[in-house]
PDB file of C-alpha atoms in Angstrom:
ATOM      1  CA  UNK A   1     111.710  -7.131 273.055  1.00  0.00           C
ATOM      2  CA  UNK A   2     114.938  -7.679 275.020  1.00  0.00           C
ATOM      3  CA  UNK A   3     116.786  -4.172 275.150  1.00  0.00           C
ATOM      4  CA  UNK A   4     120.439  -5.854 276.580  1.00  0.00           C
ATOM      5  CA  UNK A   5     123.196  -2.973 276.403  1.00  0.00           C
ATOM      6  CA  UNK A   6     126.437  -4.584 275.038  1.00  0.00           C
ATOM      7  CA  UNK A   7     124.815  -6.978 273.515  1.00  0.00           C
ATOM      8  CA  UNK A   8     123.833  -8.563 270.180  1.00  0.00           C
ATOM      9  CA  UNK A   9     120.839 -10.805 270.041  1.00  0.00           C
ATOM     10  CA  UNK A  10     121.765 -14.137 267.824  1.00  0.00           C
ATOM     11  CA  UNK A  11     119.937 -15.691 265.059  1.00  0.00           C
ATOM     12  CA  UNK A  12     116.818 -17.061 265.774  1.00  0.00           C
ATOM     13  CA  UNK A  13     115.756 -20.559 263.839  1.00  0.00           C
ATOM     14  CA  UNK A  14     112.009 -21.574 263.602  1.00  0.00           C
ATOM     15  CA  UNK A  15     113.066 -24.988 265.658  1.00  0.00           C
ATOM     16  CA  UNK A  16     114.694 -23.411 268.493  1.00  0.00           C
ATOM     17  CA  UNK A  17     117.513 -25.634 269.785  1.00  0.00           C
ATOM     18  CA  UNK A  18     117.572 -23.904 273.626  1.00  0.00           C
ATOM     19  CA  UNK A  19     113.876 -23.117 274.663  1.00  0.00           C
ATOM     20  CA  UNK A  20     113.868 -20.354 277.491  1.00  0.00           C
ATOM     21  CA  UNK A  21     110.776 -21.894 279.067  1.00  0.00           C
ATOM     22  CA  UNK A  22     111.857 -21.258 283.182  1.00  0.00           C
ATOM     23  CA  UNK A  23     108.991 -23.342 285.380  1.00  0.00           C
ATOM     24  CA  UNK A  24     110.173 -23.099 288.979  1.00  0.00           C
ATOM     25  CA  UNK A  25     112.702 -19.942 288.896  1.00  0.00           C
ATOM     26  CA  UNK A  26     113.360 -17.735 286.631  1.00  0.00           C
ATOM     27  CA  UNK A  27     116.765 -16.906 286.155  1.00  0.00           C
ATOM     28  CA  UNK A  28     119.198 -15.909 283.430  1.00  0.00           C
ATOM     29  CA  UNK A  29     122.370 -18.079 282.113  1.00  0.00           C
ATOM     30  CA  UNK A  30     125.820 -16.874 281.229  1.00  0.00           C
ATOM     31  CA  UNK A  31     128.620 -19.054 279.986  1.00  0.00           C
ATOM     32  CA  UNK A  32     131.938 -17.156 280.741  1.00  0.00           C
ATOM     33  CA  UNK A  33     134.072 -17.230 277.257  1.00  0.00           C
ATOM     34  CA  UNK A  34     137.031 -14.465 277.961  1.00  0.00           C
ATOM     35  CA  UNK A  35     140.022 -16.322 278.552  1.00  0.00           C
ATOM     36  CA  UNK A  36     142.885 -16.170 275.792  1.00  0.00           C
ATOM     37  CA  UNK A  37     142.802 -19.914 275.578  1.00  0.00           C
ATOM     38  CA  UNK A  38     146.342 -19.412 275.000  1.00  0.00           C
ATOM     39  CA  UNK A  39     147.481 -23.450 276.211  1.00  0.00           C
ATOM     40  CA  UNK A  40     144.830 -24.951 273.911  1.00  0.00           C
ATOM     41  CA  UNK A  41     146.130 -23.132 270.836  1.00  0.00           C
ATOM     42  CA  UNK A  42     143.142 -22.000 269.712  1.00  0.00           C
ATOM     43  CA  UNK A  43     139.380 -20.591 270.989  1.00  0.00           C
ATOM     44  CA  UNK A  44     138.304 -22.934 273.815  1.00  0.00           C
ATOM     45  CA  UNK A  45     135.015 -22.405 273.517  1.00  0.00           C
ATOM     46  CA  UNK A  46     135.052 -24.265 269.841  1.00  0.00           C
ATOM     47  CA  UNK A  47     137.441 -26.986 270.417  1.00  0.00           C
ATOM     48  CA  UNK A  48     135.430 -30.549 269.484  1.00  0.00           C
ATOM     49  CA  UNK A  49     134.984 -32.757 272.875  1.00  0.00           C
ATOM     50  CA  UNK A  50     132.452 -36.340 271.890  1.00  0.00           C
ATOM     51  CA  UNK A  51     131.157 -34.222 268.837  1.00  0.00           C
ATOM     52  CA  UNK A  52     130.250 -31.240 271.077  1.00  0.00           C
ATOM     53  CA  UNK A  53     132.158 -27.922 271.108  1.00  0.00           C
ATOM     54  CA  UNK A  54     132.909 -27.372 274.635  1.00  0.00           C
ATOM     55  CA  UNK A  55     130.665 -23.698 274.916  1.00  0.00           C
ATOM     56  CA  UNK A  56     127.957 -26.115 273.424  1.00  0.00           C
ATOM     57  CA  UNK A  57     128.374 -28.321 277.014  1.00  0.00           C
ATOM     58  CA  UNK A  58     127.528 -25.330 279.168  1.00  0.00           C
ATOM     59  CA  UNK A  59     124.959 -23.865 277.128  1.00  0.00           C
ATOM     60  CA  UNK A  60     123.158 -27.077 277.218  1.00  0.00           C
ATOM     61  CA  UNK A  61     123.456 -27.324 280.552  1.00  0.00           C
ATOM     62  CA  UNK A  62     121.943 -24.097 280.944  1.00  0.00           C
ATOM     63  CA  UNK A  63     118.864 -25.055 278.620  1.00  0.00           C
ATOM     64  CA  UNK A  64     118.171 -27.917 280.435  1.00  0.00           C
ATOM     65  CA  UNK A  65     117.608 -26.140 283.375  1.00  0.00           C
ATOM     66  CA  UNK A  66     115.022 -24.401 281.803  1.00  0.00           C
ATOM     67  CA  UNK A  67     116.848 -20.809 281.772  1.00  0.00           C
ATOM     68  CA  UNK A  68     114.683 -17.884 280.373  1.00  0.00           C
ATOM     69  CA  UNK A  69     117.536 -16.475 278.473  1.00  0.00           C
ATOM     70  CA  UNK A  70     121.017 -17.510 277.889  1.00  0.00           C
ATOM     71  CA  UNK A  71     124.240 -15.792 276.780  1.00  0.00           C
ATOM     72  CA  UNK A  72     127.904 -16.071 275.894  1.00  0.00           C
ATOM     73  CA  UNK A  73     130.159 -13.123 277.875  1.00  0.00           C
ATOM     74  CA  UNK A  74     133.109 -12.542 276.267  1.00  0.00           C
ATOM     75  CA  UNK A  75     135.557 -13.877 273.080  1.00  0.00           C
ATOM     76  CA  UNK A  76     134.101 -13.585 269.631  1.00  0.00           C
ATOM     77  CA  UNK A  77     130.678 -12.733 268.766  1.00  0.00           C
ATOM     78  CA  UNK A  78     130.285 -15.492 266.211  1.00  0.00           C
ATOM     79  CA  UNK A  79     130.420 -18.170 268.394  1.00  0.00           C
ATOM     80  CA  UNK A  80     126.952 -17.212 270.153  1.00  0.00           C
ATOM     81  CA  UNK A  81     126.058 -16.732 266.380  1.00  0.00           C
ATOM     82  CA  UNK A  82     126.340 -19.799 265.711  1.00  0.00           C
ATOM     83  CA  UNK A  83     124.221 -21.418 268.439  1.00  0.00           C
ATOM     84  CA  UNK A  84     120.908 -20.578 268.170  1.00  0.00           C
ATOM     85  CA  UNK A  85     118.652 -18.168 270.379  1.00  0.00           C
ATOM     86  CA  UNK A  86     121.971 -17.449 272.165  1.00  0.00           C
ATOM     87  CA  UNK A  87     122.781 -13.457 273.344  1.00  0.00           C
ATOM     88  CA  UNK A  88     126.172 -12.322 273.324  1.00  0.00           C
ATOM     89  CA  UNK A  89     127.404 -10.023 275.854  1.00  0.00           C
ATOM     90  CA  UNK A  90     130.817  -8.286 275.482  1.00  0.00           C
ATOM     91  CA  UNK A  91     132.952  -8.388 278.404  1.00  0.00           C
ATOM     92  CA  UNK A  92     133.111  -4.958 279.668  1.00  0.00           C
ATOM     93  CA  UNK A  93     136.510  -5.760 281.259  1.00  0.00           C
ATOM     94  CA  UNK A  94     138.497  -7.597 278.730  1.00  0.00           C
ATOM     95  CA  UNK A  95     141.923  -8.805 279.934  1.00  0.00           C
ATOM     96  CA  UNK A  96     140.995  -8.437 283.268  1.00  0.00           C
ATOM     97  CA  UNK A  97     139.985 -12.009 284.186  1.00  0.00           C
ATOM     98  CA  UNK A  98     136.697 -13.958 284.990  1.00  0.00           C
ATOM     99  CA  UNK A  99     135.387 -11.364 287.813  1.00  0.00           C
ATOM    100  CA  UNK A 100     134.853  -8.918 285.257  1.00  0.00           C
ATOM    101  CA  UNK A 101     132.651 -11.434 282.931  1.00  0.00           C
ATOM    102  CA  UNK A 102     130.325 -12.019 285.933  1.00  0.00           C
ATOM    103  CA  UNK A 103     130.360  -8.497 286.754  1.00  0.00           C
ATOM    104  CA  UNK A 104     129.234  -8.252 282.665  1.00  0.00           C
ATOM    105  CA  UNK A 105     126.862 -10.636 282.537  1.00  0.00           C
ATOM    106  CA  UNK A 106     125.012  -9.384 286.148  1.00  0.00           C
ATOM    107  CA  UNK A 107     124.579  -5.832 284.235  1.00  0.00           C
ATOM    108  CA  UNK A 108     122.794  -7.411 281.291  1.00  0.00           C
ATOM    109  CA  UNK A 109     121.041 -10.205 283.183  1.00  0.00           C
ATOM    110  CA  UNK A 110     116.702  -9.425 283.546  1.00  0.00           C
ATOM    111  CA  UNK A 111     116.177 -12.147 286.148  1.00  0.00           C
ATOM    112  CA  UNK A 112     117.029 -11.761 289.569  1.00  0.00           C
ATOM    113  CA  UNK A 113     119.028 -14.885 289.482  1.00  0.00           C
ATOM    114  CA  UNK A 114     121.896 -15.624 287.597  1.00  0.00           C
ATOM    115  CA  UNK A 115     123.873 -18.616 287.061  1.00  0.00           C
ATOM    116  CA  UNK A 116     127.792 -18.368 285.579  1.00  0.00           C
ATOM    117  CA  UNK A 117     129.411 -21.529 283.939  1.00  0.00           C
ATOM    118  CA  UNK A 118     132.931 -21.411 282.325  1.00  0.00           C
ATOM    119  CA  UNK A 119     133.445 -22.368 279.200  1.00  0.00           C
ATOM    120  CA  UNK A 120     135.472 -25.050 279.330  1.00  0.00           C
ATOM    121  CA  UNK A 121     133.438 -27.986 281.528  1.00  0.00           C
ATOM    122  CA  UNK A 122     133.553 -31.339 279.817  1.00  0.00           C
ATOM    123  CA  UNK A 123     130.660 -33.058 282.006  1.00  0.00           C
ATOM    124  CA  UNK A 124     128.635 -30.351 283.332  1.00  0.00           C
ATOM    125  CA  UNK A 125     124.670 -31.216 283.504  1.00  0.00           C
ATOM    126  CA  UNK A 126     121.494 -28.917 284.403  1.00  0.00           C
ATOM    127  CA  UNK A 127     121.265 -30.988 287.673  1.00  0.00           C
ATOM    128  CA  UNK A 128     124.451 -28.687 288.769  1.00  0.00           C
ATOM    129  CA  UNK A 129     122.752 -25.858 287.260  1.00  0.00           C
ATOM    130  CA  UNK A 130     119.630 -26.547 289.778  1.00  0.00           C
ATOM    131  CA  UNK A 131     121.427 -27.602 292.689  1.00  0.00           C
ATOM    132  CA  UNK A 132     123.107 -24.124 292.452  1.00  0.00           C
ATOM    133  CA  UNK A 133     120.026 -22.367 292.664  1.00  0.00           C
ATOM    134  CA  UNK A 134     118.319 -24.575 295.293  1.00  0.00           C
ATOM    135  CA  UNK A 135     120.560 -23.964 297.540  1.00  0.00           C
ATOM    136  CA  UNK A 136     120.973 -20.460 297.091  1.00  0.00           C
ATOM    137  CA  UNK A 137     118.047 -19.692 299.210  1.00  0.00           C
ATOM    138  CA  UNK A 138     118.845 -15.994 301.100  1.00  0.00           C
ATOM    139  CA  UNK A 139     122.494 -16.289 300.145  1.00  0.00           C
ATOM    140  CA  UNK A 140     124.230 -14.033 297.550  1.00  0.00           C
ATOM    141  CA  UNK A 141     126.251 -16.757 295.708  1.00  0.00           C
ATOM    142  CA  UNK A 142     126.200 -20.756 295.653  1.00  0.00           C
ATOM    143  CA  UNK A 143     128.671 -22.926 294.399  1.00  0.00           C
ATOM    144  CA  UNK A 144     129.864 -26.678 294.342  1.00  0.00           C
ATOM    145  CA  UNK A 145     133.083 -27.768 296.054  1.00  0.00           C
ATOM    146  CA  UNK A 146     135.667 -29.847 294.362  1.00  0.00           C
ATOM    147  CA  UNK A 147     137.768 -31.036 296.840  1.00  0.00           C
ATOM    148  CA  UNK A 148     136.734 -28.711 299.251  1.00  0.00           C
ATOM    149  CA  UNK A 149     137.417 -25.852 297.002  1.00  0.00           C
ATOM    150  CA  UNK A 150     135.199 -23.876 295.784  1.00  0.00           C
ATOM    151  CA  UNK A 151     134.090 -23.813 291.920  1.00  0.00           C
ATOM    152  CA  UNK A 152     133.512 -20.118 291.945  1.00  0.00           C
ATOM    153  CA  UNK A 153     133.037 -19.983 287.964  1.00  0.00           C
ATOM    154  CA  UNK A 154     129.846 -22.462 288.038  1.00  0.00           C
ATOM    155  CA  UNK A 155     127.598 -20.464 290.312  1.00  0.00           C
ATOM    156  CA  UNK A 156     124.404 -19.041 291.403  1.00  0.00           C
ATOM    157  CA  UNK A 157     124.394 -15.356 291.989  1.00  0.00           C
ATOM    158  CA  UNK A 158     121.750 -12.752 293.129  1.00  0.00           C
ATOM    159  CA  UNK A 159     121.792  -9.785 290.998  1.00  0.00           C
ATOM    160  CA  UNK A 160     121.407  -7.601 293.718  1.00  0.00           C
ATOM    161  CA  UNK A 161     124.801  -8.535 294.764  1.00  0.00           C
ATOM    162  CA  UNK A 162     126.449  -6.527 291.329  1.00  0.00           C
ATOM    163  CA  UNK A 163     126.757  -3.275 293.285  1.00  0.00           C
ATOM    164  CA  UNK A 164     128.935  -4.804 295.717  1.00  0.00           C
ATOM    165  CA  UNK A 165     131.072  -6.754 293.251  1.00  0.00           C
ATOM    166  CA  UNK A 166     131.450  -3.595 291.203  1.00  0.00           C
ATOM    167  CA  UNK A 167     133.038  -1.993 294.314  1.00  0.00           C
ATOM    168  CA  UNK A 168     135.184  -4.954 295.064  1.00  0.00           C
ATOM    169  CA  UNK A 169     136.486  -4.628 291.263  1.00  0.00           C
ATOM    170  CA  UNK A 170     136.764  -1.048 291.712  1.00  0.00           C
ATOM    171  CA  UNK A 171     139.234  -1.304 294.620  1.00  0.00           C
ATOM    172  CA  UNK A 172     141.452  -3.237 292.644  1.00  0.00           C
ATOM    173  CA  UNK A 173     140.743  -6.975 293.471  1.00  0.00           C
ATOM    174  CA  UNK A 174     140.684  -9.119 290.170  1.00  0.00           C
ATOM    175  CA  UNK A 175     140.688 -12.674 291.895  1.00  0.00           C
ATOM    176  CA  UNK A 176     136.704 -13.859 291.951  1.00  0.00           C
ATOM    177  CA  UNK A 177     137.763 -16.265 294.523  1.00  0.00           C
ATOM    178  CA  UNK A 178     139.208 -13.084 296.589  1.00  0.00           C
ATOM    179  CA  UNK A 179     135.912 -11.512 295.744  1.00  0.00           C
ATOM    180  CA  UNK A 180     133.423 -14.017 296.879  1.00  0.00           C
ATOM    181  CA  UNK A 181     135.664 -14.023 300.416  1.00  0.00           C
ATOM    182  CA  UNK A 182     133.536 -10.841 300.964  1.00  0.00           C
ATOM    183  CA  UNK A 183     130.361 -12.651 300.202  1.00  0.00           C
ATOM    184  CA  UNK A 184     127.326 -14.690 301.942  1.00  0.00           C
ATOM    185  CA  UNK A 185     128.108 -17.752 300.112  1.00  0.00           C
ATOM    186  CA  UNK A 186     126.517 -21.368 300.368  1.00  0.00           C
ATOM    187  CA  UNK A 187     128.555 -24.326 299.331  1.00  0.00           C
ATOM    188  CA  UNK A 188     127.368 -27.948 298.124  1.00  0.00           C
ATOM    189  CA  UNK A 189     128.848 -31.276 297.413  1.00  0.00           C
ATOM    190  CA  UNK A 190     127.922 -32.788 294.251  1.00  0.00           C
ATOM    191  CA  UNK A 191     127.519 -36.823 293.654  1.00  0.00           C
ATOM    192  CA  UNK A 192     130.219 -37.392 291.272  1.00  0.00           C
ATOM    193  CA  UNK A 193     133.183 -34.944 291.175  1.00  0.00           C
ATOM    194  CA  UNK A 194     133.737 -35.746 287.428  1.00  0.00           C
ATOM    195  CA  UNK A 195     131.107 -33.525 286.397  1.00  0.00           C
ATOM    196  CA  UNK A 196     132.676 -30.169 287.720  1.00  0.00           C
ATOM    197  CA  UNK A 197     136.383 -31.456 285.455  1.00  0.00           C
ATOM    198  CA  UNK A 198     137.413 -28.632 283.028  1.00  0.00           C
ATOM    199  CA  UNK A 199     140.375 -28.425 280.853  1.00  0.00           C
ATOM    200  CA  UNK A 200     142.782 -26.264 280.136  1.00  0.00           C
ATOM    201  CA  UNK A 201     145.048 -28.321 277.654  1.00  0.00           C
ATOM    202  CA  UNK A 202     144.183 -30.405 274.945  1.00  0.00           C
ATOM    203  CA  UNK A 203     145.841 -33.241 276.592  1.00  0.00           C
ATOM    204  CA  UNK A 204     143.416 -32.312 279.701  1.00  0.00           C
ATOM    205  CA  UNK A 205     140.749 -32.955 277.763  1.00  0.00           C
ATOM    206  CA  UNK A 206     141.343 -36.818 277.092  1.00  0.00           C
ATOM    207  CA  UNK A 207     142.918 -37.808 281.116  1.00  0.00           C
TER     208      UNK A 207
END
């Protein structure tokens, strides 16, 4: 049985929607769900887009890449409980931004590699998750570029970077971009930038 501090195991079903059978690289997957969603007017994770909750798009990308475990960081635990075989991880630093969520995820991850995704991707796929892991190699973190900007929430991390991230966080840094500037990071281009598109408002869903 998994021993997860700060986690609640979600309900299991006889027929698992998200099978965890990592074949090539054992890794943990986490969807960051700690934002306030004020611009959406409701819980962003539960907004429907093309007959799916936004959060399910990221969950399915991690499952499709054969993550050995998947958990949702922050937000309401019932969001995880509504998804079969998904763990819930409390954000250790609520209100402090996604860097705290990443640290929380690394703290509970059982595997040496972690892939994080935000909860508001519209088209992200398992191929992006696999690319993050494939290019990580000896680096501390890997992420795709969108218009030459690092997409730091859609990224692969070595669990060994946890101590360094905690030190950066404790120094007062809250920006993920500032934190990763102090790490050994490798980036890559995706074939279709649309798969990295996110939405912060209802209008952006349909642009």
